[in-house]
Coordinates of C-alpha atoms (C1' of nucleotides) in Angstrom, one line a residue:
Chain A
M1 CA 186.9 61.2 -26.2
N2 CA 186.9 58.4 -28.6
H3 CA 188.4 55.8 -26.3
N4 CA 187.4 54.8 -22.7
F5 CA 189.9 53.1 -20.5
P6 CA 188.4 50.7 -18.1
K7 CA 188.6 52.0 -14.6
L8 CA 191.6 50.7 -12.8
V9 CA 191.1 48.3 -9.9
R10 CA 193.9 48.2 -7.4
P11 CA 192.8 46.0 -4.6
P12 CA 194.7 46.2 -1.4
A13 CA 197.1 43.5 -0.5
Y14 CA 194.9 41.9 2.1
R15 CA 192.2 41.4 -0.5
V16 CA 194.6 39.9 -3.0
V17 CA 195.9 37.5 -0.4
S18 CA 192.5 36.3 0.7
E19 CA 191.4 35.8 -2.9
E20 CA 194.6 33.9 -3.6
I21 CA 194.0 31.5 -0.7
R22 CA 190.3 31.2 -1.6
Q23 CA 191.1 30.2 -5.1
A24 CA 193.6 27.7 -3.9
I25 CA 190.9 26.1 -1.8
L26 CA 188.2 26.2 -4.4
S27 CA 190.5 24.7 -7.0
G28 CA 191.1 21.8 -4.7
E29 CA 194.8 22.7 -4.3
L30 CA 194.1 22.9 -0.6
Q31 CA 191.7 20.2 0.6
A32 CA 189.2 20.6 3.5
G33 CA 190.9 19.2 6.6
E34 CA 194.4 20.4 5.7
L35 CA 196.2 22.5 8.2
L36 CA 197.3 25.8 7.0
P37 CA 200.9 27.0 7.7
T38 CA 201.3 29.4 10.7
E39 CA 200.6 33.0 10.2
I40 CA 204.3 33.8 10.1
E41 CA 205.0 31.3 7.5
L42 CA 202.0 32.4 5.3
A43 CA 203.1 36.0 5.7
E44 CA 206.6 35.1 4.5
Q45 CA 205.2 33.1 1.5
F46 CA 203.1 36.0 0.3
G47 CA 205.8 38.6 1.2
V48 CA 203.5 40.6 3.5
T49 CA 203.4 41.3 7.2
R50 CA 201.5 39.3 9.7
S51 CA 199.1 42.2 10.2
T52 CA 198.2 42.2 6.5
L53 CA 197.9 38.5 6.4
R54 CA 195.7 38.4 9.4
E55 CA 193.3 40.8 7.7
A56 CA 193.1 38.4 4.8
I57 CA 192.5 35.5 7.1
R58 CA 189.6 37.2 8.9
I59 CA 187.8 37.5 5.6
L60 CA 188.1 33.8 4.9
E61 CA 187.4 32.8 8.5
D62 CA 184.1 34.7 8.5
S63 CA 182.9 33.1 5.3
G64 CA 183.5 29.8 7.0
I65 CA 185.9 28.2 4.5
I66 CA 188.7 28.2 7.0
G67 CA 188.3 27.6 10.7
R68 CA 190.2 26.4 13.7
A69 CA 191.6 23.0 14.4
D70 CA 192.0 23.5 18.1
R71 CA 191.1 27.2 18.6
K72 CA 194.6 28.0 17.4
R73 CA 195.9 26.5 14.3
L74 CA 194.0 27.4 11.1
I75 CA 192.5 24.6 9.0
V76 CA 190.6 24.4 5.7
T77 CA 187.0 23.7 6.5
L78 CA 183.8 22.8 4.8
P79 CA 181.5 25.8 5.6
K80 CA 178.5 25.0 7.7
T81 CA 175.2 26.1 6.1
S82 CA 174.4 28.0 9.3
T83 CA 177.6 30.0 9.0
V84 CA 177.0 31.0 5.4
G85 CA 173.4 31.5 6.1
R86 CA 174.2 34.1 8.7
S87 CA 175.5 36.6 6.3
V88 CA 172.6 36.0 3.9
S89 CA 170.2 36.6 6.8
S90 CA 172.0 39.8 7.7
A91 CA 171.6 41.0 4.1
M92 CA 167.9 40.1 4.1
V93 CA 167.2 42.0 7.3
M94 CA 169.0 45.1 5.9
H95 CA 166.9 44.8 2.8
R96 CA 163.8 44.7 4.9
V97 CA 162.6 41.4 3.5
T98 CA 159.1 40.8 4.6
F99 CA 157.5 37.6 6.0
K100 CA 155.5 37.4 2.8
E101 CA 158.6 37.3 0.7
L102 CA 160.2 34.7 2.8
W103 CA 157.0 32.7 2.8
Q104 CA 156.9 32.8 -1.0
V105 CA 160.4 31.3 -1.1
A106 CA 159.5 28.8 1.5
M107 CA 156.5 27.8 -0.6
G108 CA 159.0 27.1 -3.4
L109 CA 161.5 25.2 -1.3
E110 CA 159.7 23.3 1.4
P111 CA 157.4 21.2 -0.8
L112 CA 160.4 20.5 -3.0
A113 CA 162.3 19.3 0.1
G114 CA 159.5 17.0 0.9
K115 CA 159.3 15.6 -2.7
L116 CA 163.1 15.0 -2.9
A117 CA 163.1 13.4 0.5
C118 CA 160.8 10.7 -0.8
E119 CA 163.5 9.5 -3.2
S120 CA 166.5 10.0 -1.0
A121 CA 165.6 9.5 2.6
T122 CA 167.6 6.7 4.3
E123 CA 166.3 4.4 6.9
E124 CA 168.1 6.2 9.6
E125 CA 166.7 9.5 8.5
K126 CA 163.2 8.0 8.6
E127 CA 163.8 6.8 12.1
Q128 CA 164.9 10.3 13.1
L129 CA 161.7 11.7 11.6
A130 CA 159.7 9.1 13.4
K131 CA 161.4 10.0 16.7
N132 CA 160.7 13.6 16.0
L133 CA 157.0 13.0 15.4
Q134 CA 156.6 11.1 18.6
H135 CA 158.4 13.8 20.6
T136 CA 156.1 16.4 18.9
A137 CA 153.1 14.5 20.0
N138 CA 154.3 14.6 23.6
V139 CA 154.9 18.3 23.8
L140 CA 151.9 19.6 21.9
D141 CA 151.0 21.9 24.8
D142 CA 154.4 23.2 25.5
H143 CA 154.9 26.1 23.1
K144 CA 158.6 26.4 23.5
Q145 CA 159.3 22.7 23.0
L146 CA 156.8 22.4 20.2
L147 CA 158.6 25.2 18.4
D148 CA 161.9 23.4 18.6
A149 CA 160.4 20.2 17.4
E150 CA 158.7 21.9 14.6
I151 CA 161.9 23.5 13.4
E152 CA 163.7 20.3 13.7
F153 CA 161.1 18.5 11.6
H154 CA 161.7 20.8 8.7
N155 CA 165.4 20.5 9.0
L156 CA 165.2 16.8 9.1
V157 CA 163.1 16.7 5.9
A158 CA 165.5 19.1 4.2
A159 CA 168.4 17.0 5.2
A160 CA 166.7 13.9 3.9
A161 CA 166.5 15.5 0.5
H162 CA 170.3 15.1 0.2
N163 CA 170.7 18.3 -1.7
H164 CA 173.2 20.7 -0.3
A165 CA 172.2 23.5 -2.6
L166 CA 168.7 23.2 -1.2
L167 CA 170.0 23.3 2.4
Q168 CA 172.0 26.4 1.6
A169 CA 169.1 28.2 0.0
R170 CA 166.9 27.2 2.9
A171 CA 169.4 28.5 5.6
P172 CA 167.8 32.0 6.0
L173 CA 164.5 30.4 6.6
N174 CA 165.9 28.9 9.8
D175 CA 167.3 32.2 11.0
L176 CA 164.5 34.5 10.1
F177 CA 161.4 32.7 9.3
Y178 CA 160.8 29.7 11.5
P179 CA 161.4 31.6 14.8
A180 CA 158.1 33.2 13.9
W181 CA 156.5 29.8 14.3
G182 CA 156.5 30.8 18.0
A183 CA 153.7 33.3 17.4
V184 CA 152.1 30.9 14.9
I185 CA 152.0 28.1 17.4
R186 CA 150.4 30.4 20.0
A187 CA 147.8 31.5 17.5
L188 CA 147.0 28.0 16.2
S189 CA 147.2 26.4 19.6
P190 CA 146.9 23.5 20.3
G191 CA 149.3 22.1 17.8
Q192 CA 147.0 19.4 16.5
R193 CA 147.0 20.6 12.9
I194 CA 150.8 20.8 12.9
L195 CA 151.1 17.3 14.0
V196 CA 148.7 16.0 11.4
A197 CA 150.5 17.7 8.6
H198 CA 153.9 16.4 9.8
Q199 CA 152.4 13.0 10.0
H200 CA 151.2 13.1 6.4
V201 CA 154.5 14.3 5.1
F202 CA 156.2 11.6 7.0
D203 CA 154.0 8.9 5.7
A204 CA 154.5 10.2 2.2
I205 CA 158.2 10.0 2.6
C206 CA 158.1 6.5 4.0
N207 CA 155.8 5.3 1.2
N208 CA 157.7 7.1 -1.5
Q209 CA 154.8 9.2 -2.6
P210 CA 156.3 12.5 -3.8
Q211 CA 153.1 14.2 -4.7
D212 CA 151.6 13.6 -1.3
A213 CA 154.7 14.9 0.4
E214 CA 154.6 18.0 -1.7
K215 CA 150.9 18.6 -1.2
W216 CA 151.0 18.2 2.6
M217 CA 154.0 20.4 3.0
E218 CA 152.2 23.0 1.0
K219 CA 149.1 22.7 3.2
H220 CA 151.4 23.0 6.2
M221 CA 152.9 26.2 4.9
L222 CA 149.5 27.6 4.2
D223 CA 148.6 27.0 7.8
F224 CA 151.8 28.9 8.7
R225 CA 150.7 31.8 6.7
R226 CA 147.3 31.9 8.3
G227 CA 149.0 31.7 11.7
I228 CA 151.2 34.7 11.0
E229 CA 148.2 36.7 9.7
M230 CA 146.3 35.8 12.9
G231 CA 149.1 36.5 15.2
N232 CA 150.4 40.0 16.0
L233 CA 153.1 39.7 13.3
G234 CA 152.1 41.5 10.1
F235 CA 152.5 39.4 7.0
D236 CA 153.9 42.4 5.3
Q237 CA 156.3 43.3 8.2
P238 CA 160.0 43.0 7.6
V239 CA 161.6 40.1 9.4
T240 CA 164.0 40.8 12.2
T241 CA 167.0 39.1 13.6
A242 CA 166.3 37.6 17.0
A243 CA 169.4 39.0 18.6
N244 CA 171.3 36.2 17.1
N245 CA 174.8 36.2 18.5
P246 CA 175.9 32.6 18.3
L247 CA 179.3 34.0 17.3
Chain B
M13 CA 179.5 14.4 37.3
N14 CA 176.0 15.5 38.1
H15 CA 176.4 19.0 36.6
N16 CA 177.7 20.1 33.3
F17 CA 178.9 23.6 32.8
P18 CA 178.4 25.0 29.4
K19 CA 181.6 25.3 27.5
L20 CA 183.1 28.7 27.9
V21 CA 183.2 30.9 24.8
R22 CA 185.8 33.7 24.8
P23 CA 185.7 35.2 21.4
P24 CA 188.7 37.4 20.5
A25 CA 188.3 41.1 20.5
Y26 CA 188.1 41.5 16.8
R27 CA 185.1 39.2 16.7
V28 CA 183.3 41.0 19.5
V29 CA 183.9 44.3 17.8
S30 CA 182.6 43.2 14.5
E31 CA 179.6 41.6 16.1
E32 CA 178.9 44.8 18.0
I33 CA 178.9 46.9 14.8
R34 CA 176.8 44.3 13.0
Q35 CA 174.2 44.5 15.6
A36 CA 174.2 48.2 15.5
I37 CA 173.5 48.0 11.8
L38 CA 170.9 45.3 11.9
S39 CA 169.0 47.0 14.7
G40 CA 168.8 50.1 12.6
E41 CA 170.9 52.2 14.9
L42 CA 173.2 52.7 12.0
Q43 CA 171.4 53.3 8.8
A44 CA 172.6 52.3 5.3
G45 CA 174.3 55.3 3.8
E46 CA 175.8 56.6 7.0
L47 CA 179.5 57.3 7.2
L48 CA 181.3 55.4 9.9
P49 CA 183.8 57.2 12.0
T50 CA 187.5 56.9 11.0
E51 CA 189.4 53.8 12.0
I52 CA 191.2 55.8 14.7
E53 CA 188.0 57.1 16.2
L54 CA 186.4 53.7 16.1
A55 CA 189.4 52.1 17.7
E56 CA 189.3 54.7 20.5
Q57 CA 185.6 54.1 21.1
F58 CA 186.0 50.4 21.5
G59 CA 189.2 50.7 23.4
V60 CA 191.2 48.6 21.0
T61 CA 194.1 49.2 18.6
R62 CA 193.7 50.1 15.1
S63 CA 195.0 46.7 14.0
T64 CA 192.4 44.9 16.0
L65 CA 189.7 47.2 14.7
R66 CA 190.8 46.7 11.2
E67 CA 190.4 42.9 11.5
A68 CA 186.9 43.5 12.7
I69 CA 186.2 45.7 9.7
R70 CA 187.4 43.2 7.2
I71 CA 184.8 40.7 8.4
L72 CA 182.0 43.2 7.9
E73 CA 183.4 44.5 4.6
D74 CA 183.5 41.0 3.1
S75 CA 179.9 40.3 4.0
G76 CA 179.0 43.4 2.2
I77 CA 177.2 45.3 5.0
I78 CA 179.8 48.0 5.0
G79 CA 181.7 49.3 2.0
R80 CA 183.5 52.4 0.8
A81 CA 182.1 55.8 0.1
D82 CA 185.0 56.9 -2.0
R83 CA 187.5 54.1 -1.8
K84 CA 188.6 55.5 1.6
R85 CA 185.9 56.3 4.1
L86 CA 183.8 53.4 5.4
I87 CA 180.1 53.6 4.9
V88 CA 177.1 51.4 5.9
T89 CA 175.9 49.7 2.8
L90 CA 173.0 47.6 1.6
P91 CA 174.7 44.3 0.6
K92 CA 174.4 43.4 -3.1
T93 CA 173.0 40.0 -3.8
S94 CA 176.1 39.2 -5.9
T95 CA 178.4 40.0 -3.0
V96 CA 176.5 37.8 -0.6
G97 CA 176.0 35.2 -3.2
R98 CA 179.7 34.8 -3.7
S99 CA 180.3 33.3 -0.3
V100 CA 177.3 31.0 -0.8
S101 CA 178.8 29.9 -4.1
S102 CA 182.1 29.2 -2.5
A103 CA 180.5 27.0 0.1
M104 CA 178.6 25.1 -2.6
V105 CA 181.7 24.4 -4.6
M106 CA 183.5 23.1 -1.6
H107 CA 180.5 20.9 -0.8
R108 CA 180.8 19.5 -4.3
V109 CA 177.2 20.4 -5.2
T110 CA 176.3 18.8 -8.5
F111 CA 174.5 20.3 -11.5
K112 CA 171.6 18.0 -10.6
E113 CA 171.3 19.5 -7.1
L114 CA 171.4 23.1 -8.4
W115 CA 169.0 22.2 -11.1
Q116 CA 166.5 20.8 -8.6
V117 CA 166.7 24.1 -6.7
A118 CA 166.3 26.1 -9.9
M119 CA 163.2 24.0 -10.7
G120 CA 161.8 25.3 -7.4
L121 CA 162.8 28.9 -7.8
E122 CA 162.7 29.9 -11.5
P123 CA 159.0 28.9 -12.2
L124 CA 158.2 30.7 -8.9
A125 CA 160.0 33.8 -10.2
G126 CA 157.9 33.6 -13.4
K127 CA 154.7 33.3 -11.4
L128 CA 155.4 36.1 -9.1
A129 CA 156.6 38.4 -11.9
C130 CA 153.1 38.1 -13.4
E131 CA 151.7 39.9 -10.4
S132 CA 154.5 42.3 -9.8
A133 CA 156.2 43.3 -13.0
T134 CA 156.1 47.0 -13.7
E135 CA 155.7 48.5 -17.2
E136 CA 159.4 49.4 -17.2
E137 CA 160.4 45.9 -16.4
K138 CA 158.2 44.5 -19.1
E139 CA 159.9 46.9 -21.5
Q140 CA 163.3 45.7 -20.5
L141 CA 162.2 42.1 -21.0
A142 CA 160.9 43.0 -24.5
K143 CA 164.2 44.7 -25.3
N144 CA 166.0 41.6 -24.1
L145 CA 163.8 39.3 -26.3
Q146 CA 164.5 41.4 -29.3
H147 CA 168.2 41.4 -28.7
T148 CA 168.1 37.6 -28.1
A149 CA 166.5 37.1 -31.5
N150 CA 169.3 39.1 -33.1
V151 CA 172.1 37.1 -31.7
L152 CA 170.7 33.6 -31.9
D153 CA 173.9 32.4 -33.7
D154 CA 176.4 34.1 -31.5
H155 CA 177.0 31.7 -28.7
K156 CA 178.7 34.2 -26.4
Q157 CA 176.2 36.9 -26.8
L158 CA 173.3 34.5 -26.6
L159 CA 174.6 33.3 -23.3
D160 CA 174.7 36.8 -21.9
A161 CA 171.2 37.5 -23.1
E162 CA 169.9 34.3 -21.7
I163 CA 171.3 35.0 -18.2
E164 CA 170.0 38.5 -18.4
F165 CA 166.5 37.2 -19.2
H166 CA 166.4 35.1 -16.1
N167 CA 167.7 37.9 -13.9
L168 CA 165.1 40.3 -15.3
V169 CA 162.3 37.9 -14.6
A170 CA 163.6 37.4 -11.1
A171 CA 163.9 41.1 -10.5
A172 CA 160.4 41.6 -11.8
A173 CA 159.2 39.2 -9.0
H174 CA 160.0 42.0 -6.5
N175 CA 161.1 39.5 -3.9
H176 CA 164.5 40.1 -2.4
A177 CA 164.6 36.8 -0.6
L178 CA 164.1 35.1 -3.9
L179 CA 166.9 37.1 -5.5
Q180 CA 169.2 36.1 -2.7
A181 CA 168.3 32.5 -2.9
R182 CA 168.8 32.6 -6.6
A183 CA 172.2 34.2 -6.4
P184 CA 174.3 31.1 -6.6
L185 CA 172.5 30.0 -9.7
N186 CA 174.0 33.0 -11.4
D187 CA 177.5 32.2 -10.3
L188 CA 177.6 28.4 -10.7
F189 CA 174.7 27.3 -12.9
Y190 CA 174.0 29.6 -15.7
P191 CA 177.5 29.8 -16.9
A192 CA 176.9 26.2 -17.9
W193 CA 174.3 27.5 -20.4
G194 CA 177.4 28.0 -22.5
A195 CA 177.7 24.3 -23.1
V196 CA 173.9 24.0 -23.3
I197 CA 173.6 26.6 -25.9
R198 CA 176.2 24.9 -28.0
A199 CA 174.5 21.5 -27.6
L200 CA 171.0 22.9 -28.4
S201 CA 172.2 25.2 -31.1
P202 CA 170.6 27.1 -32.7
G203 CA 168.8 28.8 -29.9
Q204 CA 165.4 28.7 -31.4
R205 CA 163.9 26.7 -28.5
I206 CA 165.4 29.1 -26.0
L207 CA 163.8 32.1 -27.7
V208 CA 160.4 30.4 -27.9
A209 CA 160.4 29.5 -24.2
H210 CA 161.4 33.1 -23.3
Q211 CA 158.7 34.4 -25.5
H212 CA 156.0 32.4 -23.8
V213 CA 157.2 33.4 -20.4
F214 CA 157.2 37.0 -21.5
D215 CA 153.7 36.8 -22.9
A216 CA 152.5 35.1 -19.7
I217 CA 153.9 37.9 -17.6
C218 CA 152.4 40.6 -19.8
N219 CA 149.0 39.0 -19.8
N220 CA 149.1 38.2 -16.1
Q221 CA 148.8 34.4 -16.5
P222 CA 150.9 32.9 -13.6
Q223 CA 150.3 29.3 -14.5
D224 CA 151.6 29.8 -18.0
A225 CA 154.6 31.6 -16.8
E226 CA 155.3 28.8 -14.4
K227 CA 154.7 26.1 -17.0
W228 CA 156.9 27.6 -19.6
M229 CA 159.7 28.4 -17.2
E230 CA 159.6 24.8 -16.2
K231 CA 159.7 23.6 -19.8
H232 CA 162.6 25.9 -20.3
M233 CA 164.5 24.4 -17.4
L234 CA 163.8 20.9 -18.6
D235 CA 165.5 21.9 -21.9
F236 CA 168.4 23.1 -19.9
R237 CA 168.7 19.8 -18.2
R238 CA 168.6 18.0 -21.5
G239 CA 171.3 20.3 -22.8
I240 CA 173.6 19.6 -19.9
E241 CA 173.1 15.9 -20.3
M242 CA 173.9 16.1 -24.0
G243 CA 176.9 18.4 -23.6
N244 CA 180.1 17.2 -22.1
L245 CA 179.1 18.3 -18.7
G246 CA 177.9 15.5 -16.6
F247 CA 174.6 16.1 -14.8
D248 CA 176.1 14.5 -11.7
Q249 CA 179.3 16.4 -11.9
P250 CA 180.1 18.9 -9.2
V251 CA 179.8 22.5 -10.3
T252 CA 183.0 24.6 -10.4
T253 CA 183.8 28.2 -10.1
A254 CA 184.7 29.8 -13.3
A255 CA 187.8 31.6 -12.0
N256 CA 185.5 34.3 -10.6
N257 CA 187.7 37.0 -9.3
P258 CA 185.5 40.1 -9.6
L259 CA 187.0 41.3 -6.4
Chain C
dG16 C1' 186.7 81.1 -16.9
dA17 C1' 188.5 76.7 -16.9
dT18 C1' 192.6 74.1 -16.4
dT19 C1' 196.8 73.2 -14.3
dG20 C1' 200.3 72.9 -10.6
dA21 C1' 201.9 73.2 -5.9
dC22 C1' 200.9 72.5 -1.4
dA23 C1' 198.7 71.1 3.1
dT24 C1' 195.6 67.7 5.2
dA25 C1' 193.1 63.6 6.5
dT26 C1' 192.6 58.7 6.1
dT27 C1' 193.6 54.2 4.9
dG28 C1' 197.3 50.6 3.7
dT29 C1' 201.4 48.4 5.1
dC30 C1' 205.2 47.5 7.8
dC31 C1' 207.9 46.5 12.1
dG32 C1' 208.7 44.9 16.6
dA33 C1' 207.2 43.7 21.1
dC34 C1' 204.7 41.2 24.6
dA35 C1' 200.6 38.8 26.6
dA36 C1' 197.5 34.9 26.4
dT37 C1' 196.7 30.3 25.3
dA38 C1' 197.2 25.4 23.8
dA39 C1' 200.1 21.3 23.6
dG40 C1' 203.9 18.5 25.1
dT41 C1' 207.3 16.6 28.4
dC42 C1' 208.7 15.0 32.6
dA43 C1' 209.0 14.4 37.4
dA44 C1' 206.4 13.9 41.9
dT45 C1' 202.8 12.2 44.4
Chain D
dA1 C1' 196.5 7.9 37.0
dT2 C1' 196.5 12.5 38.4
dT3 C1' 198.7 16.7 39.5
dG4 C1' 202.1 20.3 39.1
dA5 C1' 206.0 22.8 37.0
dC6 C1' 208.2 23.8 33.0
dT7 C1' 209.1 24.6 27.9
dT8 C1' 207.6 25.7 23.4
dA9 C1' 204.8 27.1 19.5
dT10 C1' 201.2 30.0 17.9
dT11 C1' 197.7 33.3 18.0
dG12 C1' 195.9 37.8 20.1
dT13 C1' 196.8 42.5 21.0
dC14 C1' 199.4 46.5 21.4
dG15 C1' 201.9 50.8 19.9
dG16 C1' 204.2 53.4 16.7
dA17 C1' 205.9 54.6 12.2
dC18 C1' 205.7 55.8 7.4
dA19 C1' 203.9 55.3 2.6
dA20 C1' 200.0 55.7 -0.5
dT21 C1' 196.0 57.9 -1.7
dA22 C1' 191.9 61.1 -1.8
dT23 C1' 190.2 65.9 -0.7
dG24 C1' 190.5 70.7 -0.5
dT25 C1' 192.6 75.3 -1.3
dC26 C1' 194.8 78.7 -3.6
dA27 C1' 197.6 80.8 -6.9
dA28 C1' 199.4 80.7 -11.7
dT29 C1' 198.6 80.1 -16.4
dC30 C1' 196.4 80.1 -20.9

DNA sequence: GATTGACATATTGTCCGACAATAAGTCAAT
DNA sequence: ATTGACTTATTGTCGGACAATATGTCAATC
């Protein structure tokens, strides 16, 4: 054997079709917001049956790049980070990613978000943060509400960074990691330390002091780690999916 | 209107089925490596037609949590980071993520990878890195091969960090970002500076000096930024997908 | 003994046609 | 302005059919 042929790939039709449509979208040929032709028309264009075409559509629909205009007609869509994040989260759960691993990533991303937010946050975003802080102060004793406020704070900071790649990379944290704040909050109760850290991050953002934002976000995450270790969640335990069926 | 009913969600059958299977997998009820029943059997179990069931399967197949045992039978699979990364990359392209945004994320993740690799790298991984360095030195003038070696180096370091969450977060960098090294390499040619940076990161990993690894990875990424700005790629241009059809 | 060929079998890929379910529009009646 | 009845377009689901492909078996061949 002096010559090796490359192994032949013969993807099924539904895969070819879905890839074709995906490329059309990624290349800009199809813009977000455009209505797609009906299933029958599309099937005719590709020369396949509706069944085959539908299988192709499912693939794209799940990855979020096409959705529904009105629960019927298909439309090219800008994927939401949460949609894309879901498949990433699934993968992480299957790979038995631990809290520790996620925390390490969070230690890389959250301080970064704080830093970038200093440069990019708009007045409106600062207001939202301010509102969040005030709300947090009011619900310090209500674990459930405090958890929601806590998660929202991190999302607001990340959004203020105006970096979609960062948002996307952060998505699994929302699904898998921050829900654990529930246990952390109970362990560190009352939430005084949480509020103080948030306050400092907020001030840093308002005064455009990136290093401070970074530093305080880091401290905040260190608290988080301590909380997990104190709670009944093992730091080296794999994360789980909290029965997430938001379809 | 004193009472608001929650809007009714009535997901189609194919979605319910796919979600059902996904949960069975995530809950561990179905382990990776297990063969799934045939389509006919599955359809009978759920009480739907094969067509409907197949649409459900497509969704899961695309997200990589089920695959093929032998191009026919379906099997529960550990999703590869590249598979999951592809949908993330698509989303980023559609959101017109710029080189700058990706670079900012890379500045958060790559030094982190270097740092973690110091603690976690096995002897075998160090050997692979050494081999990569030597190869790099040999192809400093061959742009194409140098690019491959460069990308491999970063992947090896990331793998040596032994953090799957990090690998997953990094996945889009491989698809969208590092291909741009092509232009960078031409701009910075010859690749002497690249090799020096790699060398220092490698030394730091071998001598278990996390700060050094972090620092040199950071310098390396700063070079990258300079290269992009010098090349004909705009730093504020949206990244594109390099006609990636690895099906 | 290893390779080839012929055959049966199981499973997925694709097609076709049909009908039910749902969303949107029109128009008249109240 | 709201309701109700009707029409129409489109997706959701069904059932059955056959082609294409991988597996296994067994005999024939060298």
